[in-house]
Coordinates of C-alpha atoms in Angstrom, one line a residue:
Chain A
M1 CA 0.2 0.2 0.2
R2 CA 1.0 3.6 -0.5
Q3 CA 3.0 4.7 2.7
A4 CA 3.4 8.4 1.8
G5 CA 0.7 10.7 1.4
R6 CA -1.6 13.4 3.1
Y7 CA -1.2 12.1 6.8
L8 CA 2.4 13.2 6.3
P9 CA 3.2 17.1 6.9
E10 CA 6.3 16.6 4.9
Y11 CA 4.5 15.4 2.0
R12 CA 1.6 17.8 2.2
E13 CA 4.4 20.5 2.3
I14 CA 6.2 19.4 -1.1
R15 CA 2.6 18.0 -2.7
G16 CA 2.3 21.8 -4.1
R17 CA 5.2 21.9 -6.0
A18 CA 4.0 20.0 -8.9
R19 CA 1.0 21.3 -11.0
S20 CA -1.1 18.0 -10.8
F21 CA -0.9 15.1 -8.8
L22 CA 0.0 13.2 -12.1
D23 CA 3.0 15.7 -12.5
F24 CA 3.8 14.7 -9.0
C25 CA 4.4 11.2 -9.9
Y26 CA 6.3 11.9 -13.2
T27 CA 8.7 14.3 -11.5
P28 CA 11.5 12.2 -10.4
E29 CA 12.9 14.2 -7.6
L30 CA 9.3 14.5 -6.3
A31 CA 8.3 10.9 -6.3
I32 CA 11.7 9.8 -4.9
E33 CA 11.3 12.6 -1.8
A34 CA 7.7 11.2 -1.5
T35 CA 9.0 7.6 -1.3
L36 CA 11.9 8.2 0.8
Q37 CA 9.8 10.4 3.4
P38 CA 8.0 7.7 5.2
I39 CA 11.1 5.7 5.4
R40 CA 13.2 8.2 7.1
R41 CA 10.4 8.9 9.7
F42 CA 9.5 5.2 10.5
G43 CA 12.2 3.2 9.0
F44 CA 9.8 0.8 7.5
D45 CA 11.6 -2.8 6.2
A46 CA 10.7 -1.5 2.4
A47 CA 10.0 1.4 0.6
I48 CA 6.8 1.5 -2.0
L49 CA 7.4 3.7 -5.0
F50 CA 5.2 6.8 -4.9
S51 CA 3.0 6.6 -8.0
D52 CA -0.3 5.5 -9.1
I53 CA -2.2 2.7 -10.8
L54 CA -3.5 5.1 -13.3
V55 CA -0.2 6.0 -14.8
V56 CA -1.2 2.8 -17.2
P57 CA -4.2 4.4 -18.8
D58 CA -2.1 7.5 -19.0
A59 CA 0.5 5.8 -20.7
F60 CA -1.9 4.3 -23.4
G61 CA -3.0 7.7 -24.5
Q62 CA -6.3 7.8 -22.4
K63 CA -7.0 11.4 -20.8
V64 CA -6.2 11.1 -17.0
W65 CA -6.5 14.0 -14.4
F66 CA -7.3 14.3 -10.8
A67 CA -10.0 16.5 -9.6
E68 CA -8.5 18.2 -6.5
G69 CA -10.8 16.6 -3.7
E70 CA -12.8 14.3 -5.8
G71 CA -10.1 11.7 -7.0
P72 CA -9.3 10.6 -10.5
R73 CA -11.1 11.3 -13.7
L74 CA -10.8 9.8 -17.0
E75 CA -12.2 10.4 -20.7
P76 CA -14.2 7.2 -20.5
V77 CA -13.7 4.3 -22.8
T78 CA -17.0 2.9 -23.4
T79 CA -17.0 2.0 -27.2
R80 CA -15.1 0.5 -29.8
E81 CA -14.0 3.8 -31.3
A82 CA -12.6 5.1 -27.9
F83 CA -11.1 1.5 -27.5
A84 CA -9.3 1.9 -31.1
A85 CA -8.1 5.3 -30.2
L86 CA -5.7 4.1 -27.4
K87 CA -2.2 3.3 -28.3
P88 CA -1.6 -0.2 -29.2
R89 CA 1.2 -0.8 -27.0
I90 CA 1.7 1.3 -23.7
D91 CA 4.1 4.0 -24.3
L92 CA 7.1 3.1 -21.8
E93 CA 9.0 6.4 -22.7
H94 CA 6.3 8.2 -21.5
L95 CA 6.8 6.3 -18.4
Q96 CA 10.4 7.1 -18.0
P97 CA 10.3 9.5 -15.3
V98 CA 8.8 6.5 -13.1
F99 CA 11.6 4.2 -14.1
E100 CA 13.9 7.1 -13.2
A101 CA 12.3 7.8 -9.9
I102 CA 12.9 3.9 -8.8
G103 CA 16.6 4.3 -9.8
G104 CA 16.8 7.4 -7.6
V105 CA 15.2 5.8 -4.9
R106 CA 17.2 2.7 -5.2
A107 CA 20.3 4.4 -4.8
A108 CA 19.3 6.8 -1.8
L109 CA 17.7 3.8 0.1
P110 CA 19.6 2.0 2.7
A111 CA 20.8 -1.5 1.2
Q112 CA 18.7 -3.7 3.6
T113 CA 15.5 -1.6 2.9
A114 CA 13.7 -3.4 -0.1
L115 CA 11.9 -1.4 -2.9
F116 CA 8.6 -2.3 -3.9
G117 CA 6.8 -1.4 -7.3
F118 CA 3.2 -2.0 -8.5
C119 CA 0.7 -1.8 -10.8
G120 CA -3.2 -2.0 -10.7
A121 CA -4.9 -5.1 -11.7
P122 CA -6.5 -5.1 -15.2
W123 CA -10.0 -5.2 -13.9
T124 CA -9.3 -2.6 -11.6
V125 CA -7.5 -0.2 -13.8
A126 CA -10.2 -1.3 -16.8
S127 CA -13.1 0.0 -14.4
Y128 CA -11.7 3.3 -14.1
M129 CA -11.2 3.4 -17.8
I130 CA -14.7 2.4 -18.7
A131 CA -16.2 4.6 -16.0
G132 CA -14.1 7.7 -15.9
R133 CA -13.9 7.4 -12.2
G134 CA -14.1 5.5 -9.0
T135 CA -17.7 4.1 -8.9
K136 CA -19.7 2.1 -6.6
D137 CA -19.9 -1.4 -7.5
L138 CA -18.1 -0.7 -10.8
A139 CA -21.3 -0.7 -12.5
P140 CA -20.1 0.8 -15.6
A141 CA -17.4 -1.9 -16.3
R142 CA -20.0 -4.7 -15.4
L143 CA -22.2 -3.3 -17.9
I144 CA -19.7 -3.2 -20.9
A145 CA -18.4 -6.7 -19.5
Y146 CA -22.0 -8.0 -20.1
R147 CA -22.9 -6.0 -23.1
D148 CA -20.0 -6.3 -25.2
P149 CA -17.9 -9.1 -23.8
E150 CA -15.7 -8.9 -26.7
L151 CA -14.5 -5.3 -26.5
F152 CA -14.0 -5.9 -22.7
A153 CA -11.8 -8.9 -23.4
Q154 CA -9.5 -6.7 -25.6
L155 CA -9.3 -4.1 -23.0
I156 CA -8.2 -6.7 -20.5
E157 CA -6.0 -8.2 -22.9
R158 CA -4.5 -4.7 -23.8
L159 CA -3.8 -4.2 -19.9
V160 CA -2.2 -7.4 -19.4
E161 CA 0.2 -6.8 -22.1
G162 CA 1.0 -3.5 -20.9
S163 CA 1.3 -4.6 -17.4
I164 CA 3.9 -6.8 -18.3
D165 CA 5.7 -4.2 -20.0
Y166 CA 5.7 -2.0 -17.4
L167 CA 6.5 -4.1 -14.4
S168 CA 9.3 -5.7 -16.3
R169 CA 11.1 -2.3 -16.7
Q170 CA 10.2 -1.6 -13.0
F171 CA 12.3 -4.7 -12.1
E172 CA 15.0 -3.6 -14.6
A173 CA 15.2 0.0 -12.8
G174 CA 15.4 -1.4 -9.4
V175 CA 12.4 -2.7 -7.5
D176 CA 13.1 -5.9 -5.6
A177 CA 9.7 -7.1 -5.9
V178 CA 6.0 -5.5 -7.1
Q179 CA 2.7 -5.8 -6.2
I180 CA -0.6 -6.2 -8.5
F181 CA -3.5 -4.5 -6.8
E182 CA -6.8 -5.9 -7.6
S183 CA -8.7 -3.4 -5.6
F184 CA -12.0 -4.1 -6.8
A185 CA -12.4 -8.0 -7.0
S186 CA -15.4 -8.0 -4.5
A187 CA -17.4 -6.2 -7.4
I188 CA -16.7 -8.9 -9.7
P189 CA -19.5 -11.7 -9.9
E190 CA -17.6 -15.0 -8.6
R191 CA -18.4 -16.9 -11.8
H192 CA -16.3 -14.6 -13.8
V193 CA -13.4 -13.8 -11.6
A194 CA -11.1 -16.2 -13.2
A195 CA -11.6 -14.8 -16.6
W196 CA -11.8 -11.0 -15.4
S197 CA -9.4 -11.2 -12.6
D198 CA -7.1 -14.3 -11.7
E199 CA -6.2 -15.5 -15.3
P200 CA -5.3 -12.0 -16.3
I201 CA -3.3 -11.5 -13.3
R202 CA -1.7 -14.9 -14.0
R203 CA -0.7 -14.2 -17.5
I204 CA 1.2 -10.9 -16.1
V205 CA 2.8 -12.8 -13.4
A206 CA 4.2 -15.6 -16.0
G207 CA 5.0 -12.7 -18.6
V208 CA 7.2 -10.7 -16.2
R209 CA 8.7 -14.0 -14.8
A210 CA 9.7 -14.9 -18.4
R211 CA 11.5 -11.6 -18.9
V212 CA 12.5 -11.0 -15.4
P213 CA 13.6 -14.5 -13.8
G214 CA 12.9 -14.8 -10.4
A215 CA 10.9 -11.8 -10.1
R216 CA 9.1 -11.8 -7.0
I217 CA 5.3 -10.8 -7.5
I218 CA 2.5 -10.2 -4.4
V219 CA -1.0 -10.2 -5.5
F220 CA -3.4 -8.1 -3.5
S221 CA -7.2 -9.1 -4.3
R222 CA -9.5 -7.0 -2.3
G223 CA -12.7 -9.3 -1.5
A224 CA -11.0 -12.6 -2.3
G225 CA -11.6 -13.8 1.2
H226 CA -13.6 -16.9 -0.1
R227 CA -10.9 -17.8 -2.3
L228 CA -7.8 -17.3 -0.1
S229 CA -7.1 -21.1 -0.3
W230 CA -6.2 -21.0 -3.9
L231 CA -5.7 -17.7 -5.0
A232 CA -1.8 -17.9 -5.0
A233 CA -2.2 -21.2 -7.1
A234 CA -4.7 -19.4 -9.6
T235 CA -2.4 -16.3 -10.0
G236 CA 1.1 -17.7 -9.6
A237 CA 1.8 -15.3 -7.1
D238 CA 4.6 -15.6 -4.5
A239 CA 2.8 -14.0 -2.0
I240 CA -0.7 -12.9 -1.0
G241 CA -1.8 -9.6 0.3
I242 CA -4.9 -10.1 2.6
D243 CA -7.5 -7.3 2.8
W244 CA -8.8 -5.8 6.2
T245 CA -12.1 -7.7 5.9
V246 CA -10.2 -11.0 6.3
D247 CA -10.2 -12.7 9.6
P248 CA -6.3 -13.4 10.2
V249 CA -7.0 -17.0 11.8
R250 CA -9.0 -17.9 9.0
A251 CA -6.6 -16.7 6.5
V252 CA -3.7 -18.6 8.3
R253 CA -5.8 -21.6 8.2
E254 CA -6.8 -21.5 4.3
V255 CA -3.5 -19.9 2.7
P256 CA -1.1 -22.7 2.3
A257 CA 1.8 -22.4 4.6
T258 CA 4.3 -22.3 2.0
V259 CA 2.7 -18.9 0.8
P260 CA 4.1 -15.7 2.2
T261 CA 1.0 -13.3 3.4
Q262 CA 0.8 -9.5 3.8
G263 CA -1.6 -7.5 5.7
N264 CA -4.2 -6.9 7.3
L265 CA -4.9 -4.3 9.8
D266 CA -8.1 -2.3 9.2
P267 CA -6.8 1.0 8.1
M268 CA -9.9 2.5 10.0
A269 CA -8.4 0.8 13.5
L270 CA -5.2 2.8 12.8
V271 CA -7.2 6.1 12.5
A272 CA -9.0 5.2 15.8
G273 CA -6.0 3.8 17.9
G274 CA -6.4 3.1 21.3
E275 CA -7.4 -0.2 22.9
M276 CA -8.9 -1.4 19.9
L277 CA -6.0 -0.8 17.9
E278 CA -3.5 -2.6 20.2
R279 CA -6.1 -5.8 20.3
E280 CA -6.4 -5.9 16.4
V281 CA -2.6 -5.8 16.1
E282 CA -2.0 -8.5 18.3
V283 CA -4.6 -10.9 16.7
I284 CA -2.6 -10.3 13.5
L285 CA 0.9 -10.7 15.2
S286 CA -0.5 -14.0 16.8
A287 CA -2.2 -15.6 14.1
F288 CA 0.7 -15.0 11.6
A289 CA 3.5 -16.0 14.1
G290 CA 6.0 -18.4 12.8
R291 CA 5.0 -17.7 9.1
P292 CA 6.6 -15.6 6.4
H293 CA 4.6 -12.4 7.0
I294 CA 4.8 -9.1 6.0
F295 CA 2.7 -6.6 8.3
N296 CA 1.1 -4.1 6.6
L297 CA -2.5 -2.5 6.3
G298 CA -5.2 -4.1 4.8
H299 CA -5.6 -1.4 2.4
G300 CA -4.4 1.9 1.6
I301 CA -3.6 4.6 4.7
L302 CA -6.4 7.0 5.3
P303 CA -5.4 10.8 5.2
E304 CA -6.8 11.5 8.7
T305 CA -4.6 8.9 10.3
P306 CA -2.7 10.3 13.2
I307 CA 1.1 9.9 13.1
A308 CA 1.2 9.1 16.6
H309 CA -0.6 5.9 15.8
V310 CA 1.5 4.8 13.1
E311 CA 4.6 5.3 15.6
R312 CA 2.9 3.1 18.1
L313 CA 2.1 0.6 15.5
V314 CA 5.8 0.3 14.3
A315 CA 7.0 0.0 18.1
K316 CA 4.3 -2.7 18.5
V317 CA 5.3 -4.8 15.4
R318 CA 8.8 -4.5 16.5
G319 CA 8.1 -5.8 19.8
Q320 CA 9.4 -2.5 21.3
V321 CA 6.2 -1.8 23.5
Chain B
M1 CA -35.5 -6.3 -3.1
R2 CA -37.6 -3.3 -4.2
Q3 CA -39.6 -4.1 -7.4
A4 CA -40.9 -0.7 -7.9
G5 CA -39.0 2.4 -8.6
R6 CA -37.7 4.5 -11.3
Y7 CA -37.4 1.8 -14.0
L8 CA -41.2 2.0 -14.2
P9 CA -43.1 4.9 -16.2
E10 CA -46.3 4.5 -14.1
Y11 CA -44.0 5.0 -10.8
R12 CA -42.2 7.9 -12.2
E13 CA -45.8 9.5 -12.9
I14 CA -46.8 9.0 -9.2
R15 CA -43.6 9.8 -7.6
G16 CA -44.4 13.6 -7.6
R17 CA -47.6 13.2 -5.6
A18 CA -45.5 13.2 -2.6
R19 CA -43.5 16.4 -1.5
S20 CA -40.5 14.0 -0.4
F21 CA -39.6 10.5 -0.8
L22 CA -40.3 9.9 2.8
D23 CA -43.6 11.5 2.4
F24 CA -44.4 8.9 -0.4
C25 CA -43.7 6.0 1.9
Y26 CA -45.8 7.6 4.6
T27 CA -49.0 8.0 2.4
P28 CA -50.7 4.8 2.2
E29 CA -52.4 5.2 -1.1
L30 CA -48.9 6.1 -2.9
A31 CA -47.1 3.1 -1.0
I32 CA -49.9 0.9 -1.8
E33 CA -50.0 1.9 -5.3
A34 CA -46.0 1.6 -6.0
T35 CA -46.1 -1.9 -4.1
L36 CA -49.0 -3.0 -6.7
Q37 CA -47.7 -1.5 -10.0
P38 CA -45.0 -4.2 -10.3
I39 CA -47.5 -6.9 -9.7
R40 CA -49.9 -5.6 -12.2
R41 CA -47.3 -5.4 -15.1
F42 CA -45.4 -8.3 -14.5
G43 CA -47.4 -10.7 -12.1
F44 CA -44.9 -11.8 -9.6
D45 CA -45.5 -14.4 -7.3
A46 CA -44.9 -12.0 -4.2
A47 CA -45.0 -8.3 -3.6
I48 CA -42.6 -6.4 -1.7
L49 CA -44.0 -3.5 0.4
F50 CA -42.9 0.0 -1.1
S51 CA -40.9 1.7 1.6
D52 CA -37.5 2.3 3.0
I53 CA -34.9 1.0 5.7
L54 CA -34.5 4.7 6.8
V55 CA -37.9 5.0 8.3
V56 CA -36.6 3.3 11.2
P57 CA -34.0 6.1 12.2
D58 CA -36.8 8.4 11.2
A59 CA -39.0 6.7 13.8
F60 CA -36.4 6.9 16.5
G61 CA -36.6 10.8 15.9
Q62 CA -33.2 11.1 13.8
K63 CA -33.5 13.9 11.2
V64 CA -33.7 12.0 7.6
W65 CA -34.4 13.0 4.3
F66 CA -33.4 12.3 0.6
A67 CA -31.5 14.7 -1.3
E68 CA -32.8 14.7 -4.9
G69 CA -30.4 12.7 -7.1
E70 CA -28.1 12.2 -4.3
G71 CA -29.6 9.5 -2.0
P72 CA -30.3 9.8 1.8
R73 CA -29.1 12.2 4.4
L74 CA -29.3 12.0 8.0
E75 CA -28.4 14.0 10.9
P76 CA -25.1 12.1 11.6
V77 CA -25.2 10.4 15.1
T78 CA -21.5 10.0 16.3
T79 CA -21.7 11.3 19.9
R80 CA -23.2 9.9 22.9
E81 CA -25.3 13.1 22.9
A82 CA -26.5 12.8 19.9
F83 CA -27.1 8.8 20.9
A84 CA -28.9 10.1 24.2
A85 CA -31.4 12.3 22.0
L86 CA -32.8 9.6 20.0
K87 CA -36.4 8.1 21.4
P88 CA -35.8 5.1 23.7
R89 CA -37.9 3.1 21.7
I90 CA -39.1 3.0 18.2
D91 CA -42.2 5.1 17.6
L92 CA -44.7 2.8 16.0
E93 CA -47.3 5.4 15.9
H94 CA -45.1 7.2 13.6
L95 CA -44.8 4.3 11.4
Q96 CA -48.6 3.8 11.5
P97 CA -49.0 4.7 7.6
V98 CA -46.7 2.0 6.8
F99 CA -48.9 -0.8 8.6
E100 CA -51.9 0.7 6.8
A101 CA -50.3 0.4 3.7
I102 CA -49.5 -3.2 4.2
G103 CA -53.3 -3.8 4.9
G104 CA -54.4 -1.9 1.9
V105 CA -51.8 -4.0 -0.4
R106 CA -52.7 -7.4 1.2
A107 CA -56.5 -6.6 0.6
A108 CA -56.0 -5.7 -3.3
L109 CA -53.5 -8.5 -4.0
P110 CA -54.7 -11.5 -5.4
A111 CA -55.1 -14.4 -2.7
Q112 CA -52.3 -16.2 -4.2
T113 CA -49.6 -13.6 -4.3
A114 CA -47.6 -13.1 -1.1
L115 CA -46.6 -9.9 0.5
F116 CA -43.1 -9.5 1.7
G117 CA -42.2 -6.8 4.3
F118 CA -38.6 -5.9 5.4
C119 CA -36.0 -3.8 7.2
G120 CA -32.8 -3.1 7.4
A121 CA -30.1 -4.9 9.6
P122 CA -28.5 -3.1 12.4
W123 CA -25.1 -2.7 11.4
T124 CA -26.5 -1.6 7.8
V125 CA -29.1 0.8 9.6
A126 CA -26.6 2.1 11.9
S127 CA -24.0 2.8 9.3
Y128 CA -26.4 5.3 7.9
M129 CA -27.4 7.0 11.1
I130 CA -23.5 7.2 12.0
A131 CA -22.4 8.5 8.6
G132 CA -25.6 10.7 7.9
R133 CA -25.2 9.3 4.3
G134 CA -24.3 6.3 2.0
T135 CA -20.7 5.9 2.3
K136 CA -17.5 3.9 0.7
D137 CA -16.6 1.3 3.0
L138 CA -18.9 2.2 5.9
A139 CA -15.8 4.4 7.3
P140 CA -17.4 6.6 9.8
A141 CA -19.4 3.5 11.3
R142 CA -16.3 1.5 11.4
L143 CA -14.6 4.3 13.2
I144 CA -17.1 4.7 15.8
A145 CA -17.1 1.0 16.6
Y146 CA -13.6 1.1 17.3
R147 CA -13.2 4.1 18.9
D148 CA -16.4 3.7 21.2
P149 CA -17.6 0.2 21.3
E150 CA -20.1 1.0 23.9
L151 CA -21.7 3.6 22.2
F152 CA -21.4 1.5 19.2
A153 CA -23.3 -1.6 21.0
Q154 CA -25.9 0.6 22.3
L155 CA -26.7 1.7 19.1
I156 CA -27.0 -2.0 17.6
E157 CA -29.0 -2.7 20.5
R158 CA -31.5 0.1 20.3
L159 CA -32.0 -1.0 16.8
V160 CA -32.5 -4.8 17.4
E161 CA -35.4 -3.9 19.7
G162 CA -36.6 -1.6 17.0
S163 CA -36.6 -3.7 14.5
I164 CA -38.3 -6.6 16.5
D165 CA -41.1 -4.1 17.2
Y166 CA -41.3 -2.9 13.6
L167 CA -41.4 -6.2 11.8
S168 CA -43.7 -8.1 14.6
R169 CA -46.1 -4.9 13.7
Q170 CA -45.6 -5.5 10.0
F171 CA -46.6 -9.5 10.3
E172 CA -49.7 -8.3 12.5
A173 CA -50.6 -5.8 9.6
G174 CA -50.6 -8.7 7.0
V175 CA -47.4 -9.3 5.4
D176 CA -46.8 -13.2 4.8
A177 CA -42.7 -12.9 5.3
V178 CA -40.3 -10.3 6.0
Q179 CA -36.6 -9.9 4.6
I180 CA -33.7 -8.2 6.9
F181 CA -31.4 -6.6 4.6
E182 CA -27.7 -6.3 6.0
S183 CA -26.7 -4.5 2.5
F184 CA -23.1 -3.8 3.7
A185 CA -21.7 -7.1 5.6
S186 CA -18.9 -6.8 3.1
A187 CA -17.6 -3.9 4.9
I188 CA -17.6 -5.5 8.6
P189 CA -13.9 -7.2 9.3
E190 CA -14.9 -10.6 9.3
R191 CA -13.6 -11.2 13.2
H192 CA -16.4 -8.7 14.0
V193 CA -19.2 -10.4 11.9
A194 CA -20.8 -12.2 14.8
A195 CA -21.0 -9.2 17.0
W196 CA -21.9 -6.4 14.6
S197 CA -24.2 -8.7 12.2
D198 CA -25.2 -12.1 12.7
E199 CA -26.1 -11.9 16.5
P200 CA -28.1 -8.7 16.3
I201 CA -30.0 -10.2 13.2
R202 CA -30.5 -13.7 15.1
R203 CA -31.6 -11.8 18.3
I204 CA -34.2 -10.0 15.8
V205 CA -35.3 -13.2 14.0
A206 CA -35.9 -14.9 17.8
G207 CA -37.6 -11.7 19.3
V208 CA -40.2 -11.6 16.1
R209 CA -40.6 -15.3 16.4
A210 CA -41.3 -15.3 20.1
R211 CA -44.0 -12.6 19.4
V212 CA -45.4 -13.9 16.0
P213 CA -45.1 -17.7 16.1
G214 CA -44.1 -19.1 12.7
A215 CA -43.0 -15.9 11.3
R216 CA -40.9 -16.5 8.1
I217 CA -37.8 -14.5 7.6
I218 CA -35.4 -14.4 5.0
V219 CA -31.8 -12.9 5.6
F220 CA -30.1 -11.1 3.0
S221 CA -26.2 -10.5 3.7
R222 CA -24.3 -9.0 0.8
G223 CA -20.8 -10.0 1.1
A224 CA -21.6 -13.0 3.0
G225 CA -20.2 -15.3 0.3
H226 CA -17.7 -16.9 2.4
R227 CA -19.9 -17.8 5.3
L228 CA -23.1 -19.2 3.1
S229 CA -23.0 -22.6 4.9
W230 CA -23.7 -21.1 8.3
L231 CA -25.5 -18.0 7.8
A232 CA -29.0 -19.5 8.5
A233 CA -27.7 -21.3 11.3
A234 CA -26.1 -18.3 12.9
T235 CA -29.1 -15.7 12.2
G236 CA -31.8 -18.7 12.7
A237 CA -33.2 -17.4 9.3
D238 CA -35.9 -19.5 7.1
A239 CA -34.1 -18.4 4.1
I240 CA -31.1 -17.0 2.9
G241 CA -30.9 -14.1 0.2
I242 CA -27.7 -14.4 -2.0
D243 CA -26.2 -11.7 -3.4
W244 CA -25.1 -11.2 -7.2
T245 CA -21.4 -11.6 -6.6
V246 CA -21.8 -15.5 -5.5
D247 CA -21.3 -18.2 -7.9
P248 CA -24.9 -19.9 -7.9
V249 CA -23.1 -23.5 -8.1
R250 CA -20.9 -23.0 -4.8
A251 CA -24.2 -21.8 -3.1
V252 CA -26.0 -24.4 -4.0
R253 CA -22.9 -26.6 -2.4
E254 CA -22.5 -24.5 0.4
V255 CA -26.2 -23.9 2.0
P256 CA -27.7 -26.7 3.7
A257 CA -30.2 -28.6 1.3
T258 CA -32.8 -27.7 3.7
V259 CA -32.6 -24.0 3.9
P260 CA -34.5 -22.2 1.2
T261 CA -32.6 -19.7 -1.0
Q262 CA -33.3 -16.4 -2.9
G263 CA -31.4 -14.5 -5.9
N264 CA -29.1 -13.9 -7.3
L265 CA -29.1 -12.4 -10.7
D266 CA -26.6 -9.5 -11.2
P267 CA -28.9 -6.3 -11.6
M268 CA -26.4 -5.0 -14.3
A269 CA -26.9 -8.3 -16.2
L270 CA -30.6 -7.4 -16.5
V271 CA -29.8 -3.9 -17.7
A272 CA -27.4 -5.4 -20.3
G273 CA -29.4 -7.9 -21.5
G274 CA -29.1 -10.0 -24.5
E275 CA -27.0 -13.5 -24.9
M276 CA -25.3 -12.7 -21.4
L277 CA -28.4 -12.3 -19.5
E278 CA -29.8 -15.4 -21.0
R279 CA -26.8 -17.1 -19.7
E280 CA -26.9 -15.9 -16.5
V281 CA -30.4 -16.8 -16.0
E282 CA -29.9 -20.1 -17.3
V283 CA -26.9 -20.9 -14.6
I284 CA -29.3 -19.7 -11.8
L285 CA -31.9 -21.8 -13.0
S286 CA -30.1 -25.0 -13.5
A287 CA -28.1 -24.5 -10.2
F288 CA -31.1 -24.1 -8.0
A289 CA -32.9 -26.7 -9.7
G290 CA -34.9 -29.1 -7.4
R291 CA -34.4 -26.9 -4.5
P292 CA -36.8 -24.4 -2.7
H293 CA -35.9 -21.3 -4.5
I294 CA -37.0 -17.9 -5.1
F295 CA -35.6 -16.7 -8.0
N296 CA -34.8 -12.7 -7.6
L297 CA -32.3 -10.2 -8.5
G298 CA -28.9 -10.4 -6.2
H299 CA -29.3 -6.7 -5.2
G300 CA -31.8 -3.9 -6.0
I301 CA -33.2 -3.3 -9.5
L302 CA -31.4 -0.4 -11.1
P303 CA -33.3 2.5 -12.6
E304 CA -31.7 2.4 -16.0
T305 CA -33.4 -1.1 -16.5
P306 CA -35.4 -1.6 -19.7
I307 CA -38.8 -3.1 -19.2
A308 CA -38.3 -5.6 -21.9
H309 CA -35.5 -7.3 -20.3
V310 CA -37.6 -7.8 -17.1
E311 CA -40.5 -8.9 -19.3
R312 CA -38.0 -11.3 -20.9
L313 CA -36.4 -12.3 -17.7
V314 CA -39.8 -13.0 -16.0
A315 CA -40.9 -15.3 -19.4
K316 CA -37.6 -17.2 -19.2
V317 CA -37.8 -18.0 -15.5
R318 CA -41.5 -19.3 -16.0
G319 CA -40.4 -21.3 -18.8
Q320 CA -42.7 -19.8 -21.3
V321 CA -39.5 -18.9 -23.7

């Protein structure tokens, strides 16, 4: 999950140095600085590249912008004409600043600190491309998938290829691992989850591994609570990110013991703090004890998160309090 | 699920006869007419009372209104003071028009057509009461649940008692069955789902049955896909509503064969129509064949649904095409 962001005063201070959020992501010195900020402040074991999943549609030539306080906006792709107007391949030249940022972060990071890159999974990215914004239940994307399955399949295919190109270049630029974020798996009818989500992800994983032998890939699928037992096998992932809705005790029972896990504190528990936070953290630590596990939130950190709560969390996970 | 609504021209025609959406629900002649409209047009086997889950907070004295085109708004209850200002018991007098509408519908319905009442489950209703509106991931409700678990528990308790009173009176007024809607179970951390959702629902079911022996109660829990096997036992429900995300084939495997089911067509497939709709309906019909099953959507009907698609669906389910 993104570690930097509005909850950090040092991030809020530099945010205004770029005209737009995308410009910020595409300005290596700013992306580098934002990536390093949480490492300096909290000393996390791994840094997460400061970027956004929507640089991919942007690099396919779709118009993408961020409306202040409202989230992302895109010129929706809902017709075959709009799809035909996209670039046939992802424009890696356009993403050059991202790769530069990766190189810069890697050079600045302590050797023992890992660097994680990422991209959105095809269904999640496609849902933004189709709806032109974040939506409740991803209704516009489901409508296209039902009404014009061929167009939908072509869009997913385009994103699979683009994501392979994009993630492979992230590895070449210096990341140690990548995460593929399926933020909206819960809005896929289960009967279509293999075709719309798991299989496209599996092809990305295989495609990246073919170009970058040994590439380490984490798959996070929000809403995959009922298929934890086979998610790693279905996607080929090295590790599984677990969302905050899942009971850690059940996760441990269902995810094969050889598959490393990541997660899964409710970001809202971190906002709340207090006794409930202590208890939630203890449940996670005790459930995953003795397994390869990356302690993390079960979704992105919220802007209203008090820094003191993050400090407390880090100390607790490190066994310092 | 609500059967009437904006997709019906005859509903749009009468909607303006009340000043507000709540006034509409509280005007027996309008609520009766809206309830009967889909029965007249499609001849469904059961009618669903035209009302809203937010009449319950309204009957506890919370300020509730519907902003045109934006959905419900409530004066949020986030403090102990605001909670203390609610009525200690639900005001059934205030809900008298709902019971009148039930009587009127029952009198007008053909004898073989069942009438279903409903209420929202405590977590779902509480999430609106706390946030003051529909929200992404029910963040405000989770925050209160973590930060002030005692206040949260009291609110849930208040809603359990109010729902028992409300549903019991619905039966006395003439409904044949009721549904309890947990629209937002997917936004409850699984570890808390028993305390925040299943157990409060179980207490409502038991409370209503104590007053109305043999009361038939359907529980719909959106996002309960991973606990279908024990949802009926956990809540005491007679039947389980299955949301559109669940694979019907898996549902049949996991829900005990003695428990009737309801569902679960994706409302967006009904909007889309065409080949995909035919296939989705066939999958459901064939999966639930030979079991006690109520064919229904897996969530509310969408305003943009073409009437021709509903007609086609009904004919298909009845084996007429």
